């Protein structure tokens, strides 16, 4: 059985945030502490607003040029998380939010968690349909050039065929026998 510290950390966060308020309040005073909390909340809202708009613009530009938007998407998502953490009152969340605003910290997180992310298809508009189109395998994977380490199996139509009984209700096409009688 695997034990995770995440639930314990989540349960301890309010206690740690209250301790942070007490320590900072004793060091700089009540009014400066409240002003600092309000300032970081305002900064978080500003980052959310500007970061979200900037991320959408960068994604649109990447879509127009045909570039892969993975970096812009990840950086934008981390900036949004940083804005949310800054908006939440508390000094520990503010420190984490400010750290996520640093490009080097975002790069470190992406190197740590990026290899676990696999995107198997792209979602492009083609005519009136939106979403993945049949035969569209132009998505990106974060395998960083390592061939043979991917968990994605790419099959063509002629390589895929069904074996076994064909009288299953899931494999036959509906006909008049399947319709309810009036």
mmCIF file of C-alpha atoms in Angstrom:
data_model
loop_
_atom_site.group_PDB
_atom_site.id
_atom_site.type_symbol
_atom_site.label_atom_id
_atom_site.label_comp_id
_atom_site.label_asym_id
_atom_site.label_seq_id
_atom_site.Cartn_x
_atom_site.Cartn_y
_atom_site.Cartn_z
ATOM 1 C CA UNK A 1 0.000 0.000 0.000
ATOM 2 C CA UNK A 2 1.372 3.375 -1.028
ATOM 3 C CA UNK A 3 1.215 6.221 1.472
ATOM 4 C CA UNK A 4 0.808 9.759 0.235
ATOM 5 C CA UNK A 5 1.689 12.886 2.165
ATOM 6 C CA UNK A 6 -0.567 15.079 0.038
ATOM 7 C CA UNK A 7 -3.704 14.693 2.224
ATOM 8 C CA UNK A 8 -1.667 15.513 5.323
ATOM 9 C CA UNK A 9 -0.192 18.614 3.670
ATOM 10 C CA UNK A 10 -3.657 19.750 2.534
ATOM 11 C CA UNK A 11 -5.022 19.318 6.057
ATOM 12 C CA UNK A 12 -2.052 21.161 7.572
ATOM 13 C CA UNK A 13 -2.177 24.151 5.174
ATOM 14 C CA UNK A 14 -4.720 26.223 7.151
ATOM 15 C CA UNK A 15 -2.717 25.738 10.350
ATOM 16 C CA UNK A 16 0.515 26.695 8.583
ATOM 17 C CA UNK A 17 -1.141 29.751 7.006
ATOM 18 C CA UNK A 18 -2.441 30.919 10.398
ATOM 19 C CA UNK A 19 1.038 30.456 11.863
ATOM 20 C CA UNK A 20 2.411 32.509 8.961
ATOM 21 C CA UNK A 21 -0.088 35.303 9.689
ATOM 22 C CA UNK A 22 0.956 35.326 13.351
ATOM 23 C CA UNK A 23 4.690 35.397 12.576
ATOM 24 C CA UNK A 24 4.414 38.130 9.918
ATOM 25 C CA UNK A 25 1.927 40.092 12.056
ATOM 26 C CA UNK A 26 4.352 40.124 14.986
ATOM 27 C CA UNK A 27 7.224 41.181 12.714
ATOM 28 C CA UNK A 28 5.589 44.025 10.728
ATOM 29 C CA UNK A 29 2.321 44.758 12.530
ATOM 30 C CA UNK A 30 -1.351 44.129 11.893
ATOM 31 C CA UNK A 31 -2.077 46.831 9.312
ATOM 32 C CA UNK A 32 0.973 46.127 7.158
ATOM 33 C CA UNK A 33 0.146 42.413 7.269
ATOM 34 C CA UNK A 34 -3.399 43.089 6.078
ATOM 35 C CA UNK A 35 -2.115 45.461 3.397
ATOM 36 C CA UNK A 36 0.366 42.830 2.208
ATOM 37 C CA UNK A 37 -2.389 40.191 1.981
ATOM 38 C CA UNK A 38 -4.638 42.565 0.028
ATOM 39 C CA UNK A 39 -1.762 43.544 -2.273
ATOM 40 C CA UNK A 40 -0.889 39.927 -3.109
ATOM 41 C CA UNK A 41 -4.568 39.135 -3.737
ATOM 42 C CA UNK A 42 -4.808 42.091 -6.128
ATOM 43 C CA UNK A 43 -1.560 40.974 -7.788
ATOM 44 C CA UNK A 44 -3.011 37.468 -8.200
ATOM 45 C CA UNK A 45 -6.129 38.847 -9.894
ATOM 46 C CA UNK A 46 -3.983 40.975 -12.193
ATOM 47 C CA UNK A 47 -1.817 37.988 -13.138
ATOM 48 C CA UNK A 48 -4.916 35.871 -13.779
ATOM 49 C CA UNK A 49 -6.388 38.495 -16.065
ATOM 50 C CA UNK A 50 -3.230 39.362 -18.002
ATOM 51 C CA UNK A 51 -1.862 35.817 -17.989
ATOM 52 C CA UNK A 52 -5.077 34.311 -19.333
ATOM 53 C CA UNK A 53 -5.362 36.859 -22.131
ATOM 54 C CA UNK A 54 -1.672 36.477 -22.971
ATOM 55 C CA UNK A 55 -1.943 32.691 -23.018
ATOM 56 C CA UNK A 56 -4.891 32.820 -25.427
ATOM 57 C CA UNK A 57 -2.992 35.189 -27.735
ATOM 58 C CA UNK A 58 0.123 32.993 -27.671
ATOM 59 C CA UNK A 59 -1.932 29.866 -28.382
ATOM 60 C CA UNK A 60 -3.640 31.588 -31.314
ATOM 61 C CA UNK A 61 -0.284 32.698 -32.708
ATOM 62 C CA UNK A 62 1.095 29.163 -32.373
ATOM 63 C CA UNK A 63 -1.989 27.802 -34.118
ATOM 64 C CA UNK A 64 -1.597 30.242 -37.000
ATOM 65 C CA UNK A 65 2.066 29.398 -37.523
ATOM 66 C CA UNK A 66 1.551 25.660 -37.074
ATOM 67 C CA UNK A 67 3.939 25.471 -34.112
ATOM 68 C CA UNK A 68 3.276 23.099 -31.259
ATOM 69 C CA UNK A 69 1.630 25.041 -28.436
ATOM 70 C CA UNK A 70 2.853 22.750 -25.627
ATOM 71 C CA UNK A 71 5.295 25.245 -24.107
ATOM 72 C CA UNK A 72 2.830 28.124 -24.242
ATOM 73 C CA UNK A 73 0.088 25.970 -22.777
ATOM 74 C CA UNK A 74 2.235 24.736 -19.899
ATOM 75 C CA UNK A 75 3.702 28.168 -19.112
ATOM 76 C CA UNK A 76 0.263 29.775 -19.301
ATOM 77 C CA UNK A 77 -1.273 27.119 -17.069
ATOM 78 C CA UNK A 78 1.476 27.560 -14.483
ATOM 79 C CA UNK A 79 0.990 31.335 -14.554
ATOM 80 C CA UNK A 80 -2.727 30.814 -13.955
ATOM 81 C CA UNK A 81 -1.936 28.529 -10.998
ATOM 82 C CA UNK A 82 0.476 31.196 -9.702
ATOM 83 C CA UNK A 83 -2.291 33.809 -9.932
ATOM 84 C CA UNK A 84 -4.704 31.553 -8.046
ATOM 85 C CA UNK A 85 -2.124 30.889 -5.332
ATOM 86 C CA UNK A 86 -1.441 34.615 -4.976
ATOM 87 C CA UNK A 87 -5.160 35.374 -4.774
ATOM 88 C CA UNK A 88 -5.677 32.919 -1.894
ATOM 89 C CA UNK A 89 -4.953 34.716 1.392
ATOM 90 C CA UNK A 90 -1.872 33.334 3.070
ATOM 91 C CA UNK A 91 1.855 33.741 2.936
ATOM 92 C CA UNK A 92 2.806 30.150 2.094
ATOM 93 C CA UNK A 93 0.531 30.141 -0.956
ATOM 94 C CA UNK A 94 1.915 33.577 -1.876
ATOM 95 C CA UNK A 95 5.481 32.241 -1.752
ATOM 96 C CA UNK A 96 4.507 29.262 -3.938
ATOM 97 C CA UNK A 97 2.717 31.592 -6.364
ATOM 98 C CA UNK A 98 5.689 33.936 -6.607
ATOM 99 C CA UNK A 99 7.990 30.971 -7.225
ATOM 100 C CA UNK A 100 5.762 29.799 -10.082
ATOM 101 C CA UNK A 101 6.110 33.203 -11.724
ATOM 102 C CA UNK A 102 9.817 32.484 -12.212
ATOM 103 C CA UNK A 103 10.573 30.933 -15.592
ATOM 104 C CA UNK A 104 13.337 28.739 -14.153
ATOM 105 C CA UNK A 105 10.974 27.247 -11.555
ATOM 106 C CA UNK A 106 8.346 26.610 -14.251
ATOM 107 C CA UNK A 107 10.998 24.918 -16.385
ATOM 108 C CA UNK A 108 12.036 22.767 -13.398
ATOM 109 C CA UNK A 109 8.423 21.676 -12.803
ATOM 110 C CA UNK A 110 7.974 20.878 -16.489
ATOM 111 C CA UNK A 111 11.157 18.782 -16.535
ATOM 112 C CA UNK A 112 9.973 16.939 -13.431
ATOM 113 C CA UNK A 113 6.370 16.302 -14.510
ATOM 114 C CA UNK A 114 6.504 16.731 -18.296
ATOM 115 C CA UNK A 115 7.630 13.194 -19.178
ATOM 116 C CA UNK A 116 4.449 11.870 -17.546
ATOM 117 C CA UNK A 117 2.231 13.941 -19.874
ATOM 118 C CA UNK A 118 1.191 12.375 -23.183
ATOM 119 C CA UNK A 119 -1.127 14.061 -25.648
ATOM 120 C CA UNK A 120 -2.191 11.540 -28.269
ATOM 121 C CA UNK A 121 -4.078 13.714 -30.741
ATOM 122 C CA UNK A 122 -4.735 17.230 -31.825
ATOM 123 C CA UNK A 123 -8.051 19.025 -31.933
ATOM 124 C CA UNK A 124 -8.322 21.033 -35.118
ATOM 125 C CA UNK A 125 -11.246 22.430 -36.990
ATOM 126 C CA UNK A 126 -11.809 20.959 -40.392
ATOM 127 C CA UNK A 127 -14.868 22.215 -42.230
ATOM 128 C CA UNK A 128 -17.880 22.136 -39.943
ATOM 129 C CA UNK A 129 -16.562 19.389 -37.660
ATOM 130 C CA UNK A 130 -14.405 20.092 -34.672
ATOM 131 C CA UNK A 131 -12.413 17.658 -32.601
ATOM 132 C CA UNK A 132 -10.065 14.878 -33.624
ATOM 133 C CA UNK A 133 -10.565 13.742 -37.184
ATOM 134 C CA UNK A 134 -10.140 10.130 -38.370
ATOM 135 C CA UNK A 135 -6.549 9.496 -39.357
ATOM 136 C CA UNK A 136 -5.341 12.702 -37.698
ATOM 137 C CA UNK A 137 -2.324 11.637 -35.688
ATOM 138 C CA UNK A 138 -0.538 14.982 -35.805
ATOM 139 C CA UNK A 139 -0.681 15.531 -32.055
ATOM 140 C CA UNK A 140 2.400 15.999 -29.969
ATOM 141 C CA UNK A 141 3.965 13.755 -27.368
ATOM 142 C CA UNK A 142 6.475 14.740 -24.771
ATOM 143 C CA UNK A 143 8.854 11.846 -25.300
ATOM 144 C CA UNK A 144 11.757 14.265 -25.840
ATOM 145 C CA UNK A 145 13.182 12.367 -28.782
ATOM 146 C CA UNK A 146 13.468 9.014 -27.026
ATOM 147 C CA UNK A 147 12.269 6.494 -29.555
ATOM 148 C CA UNK A 148 10.716 3.297 -28.295
ATOM 149 C CA UNK A 149 9.789 4.695 -24.872
ATOM 150 C CA UNK A 150 6.315 5.852 -25.836
ATOM 151 C CA UNK A 151 3.181 4.089 -24.598
ATOM 152 C CA UNK A 152 1.196 5.169 -27.673
ATOM 153 C CA UNK A 153 0.530 2.491 -30.309
ATOM 154 C CA UNK A 154 -0.291 3.897 -33.738
ATOM 155 C CA UNK A 155 -2.344 1.496 -35.921
ATOM 156 C CA UNK A 156 -3.660 2.006 -39.440
ATOM 157 C CA UNK A 157 -7.079 0.693 -40.456
ATOM 158 C CA UNK A 158 -5.616 -2.351 -42.187
ATOM 159 C CA UNK A 159 -3.517 -3.225 -39.112
ATOM 160 C CA UNK A 160 -6.519 -3.265 -36.776
ATOM 161 C CA UNK A 161 -9.089 -6.041 -37.031
ATOM 162 C CA UNK A 162 -11.459 -7.708 -34.628
ATOM 163 C CA UNK A 163 -11.205 -11.410 -33.798
ATOM 164 C CA UNK A 164 -13.667 -13.583 -31.973
ATOM 165 C CA UNK A 165 -17.425 -14.027 -32.067
ATOM 166 C CA UNK A 166 -19.300 -11.670 -34.356
ATOM 167 C CA UNK A 167 -22.771 -12.308 -32.890
ATOM 168 C CA UNK A 168 -22.227 -9.874 -30.028
ATOM 169 C CA UNK A 169 -24.881 -7.122 -29.749
ATOM 170 C CA UNK A 170 -22.017 -4.629 -29.548
ATOM 171 C CA UNK A 171 -20.501 -5.596 -32.883
ATOM 172 C CA UNK A 172 -23.614 -5.938 -35.072
ATOM 173 C CA UNK A 173 -25.403 -3.035 -36.672
ATOM 174 C CA UNK A 174 -28.900 -2.164 -35.433
ATOM 175 C CA UNK A 175 -31.759 -3.339 -37.595
ATOM 176 C CA UNK A 176 -35.507 -3.503 -37.285
ATOM 177 C CA UNK A 177 -35.339 -6.325 -34.734
ATOM 178 C CA UNK A 178 -33.651 -3.990 -32.220
ATOM 179 C CA UNK A 179 -36.336 -1.320 -32.378
ATOM 180 C CA UNK A 180 -39.044 -1.389 -29.706
ATOM 181 C CA UNK A 181 -42.537 -2.457 -30.818
ATOM 182 C CA UNK A 182 -45.233 0.268 -30.620
#
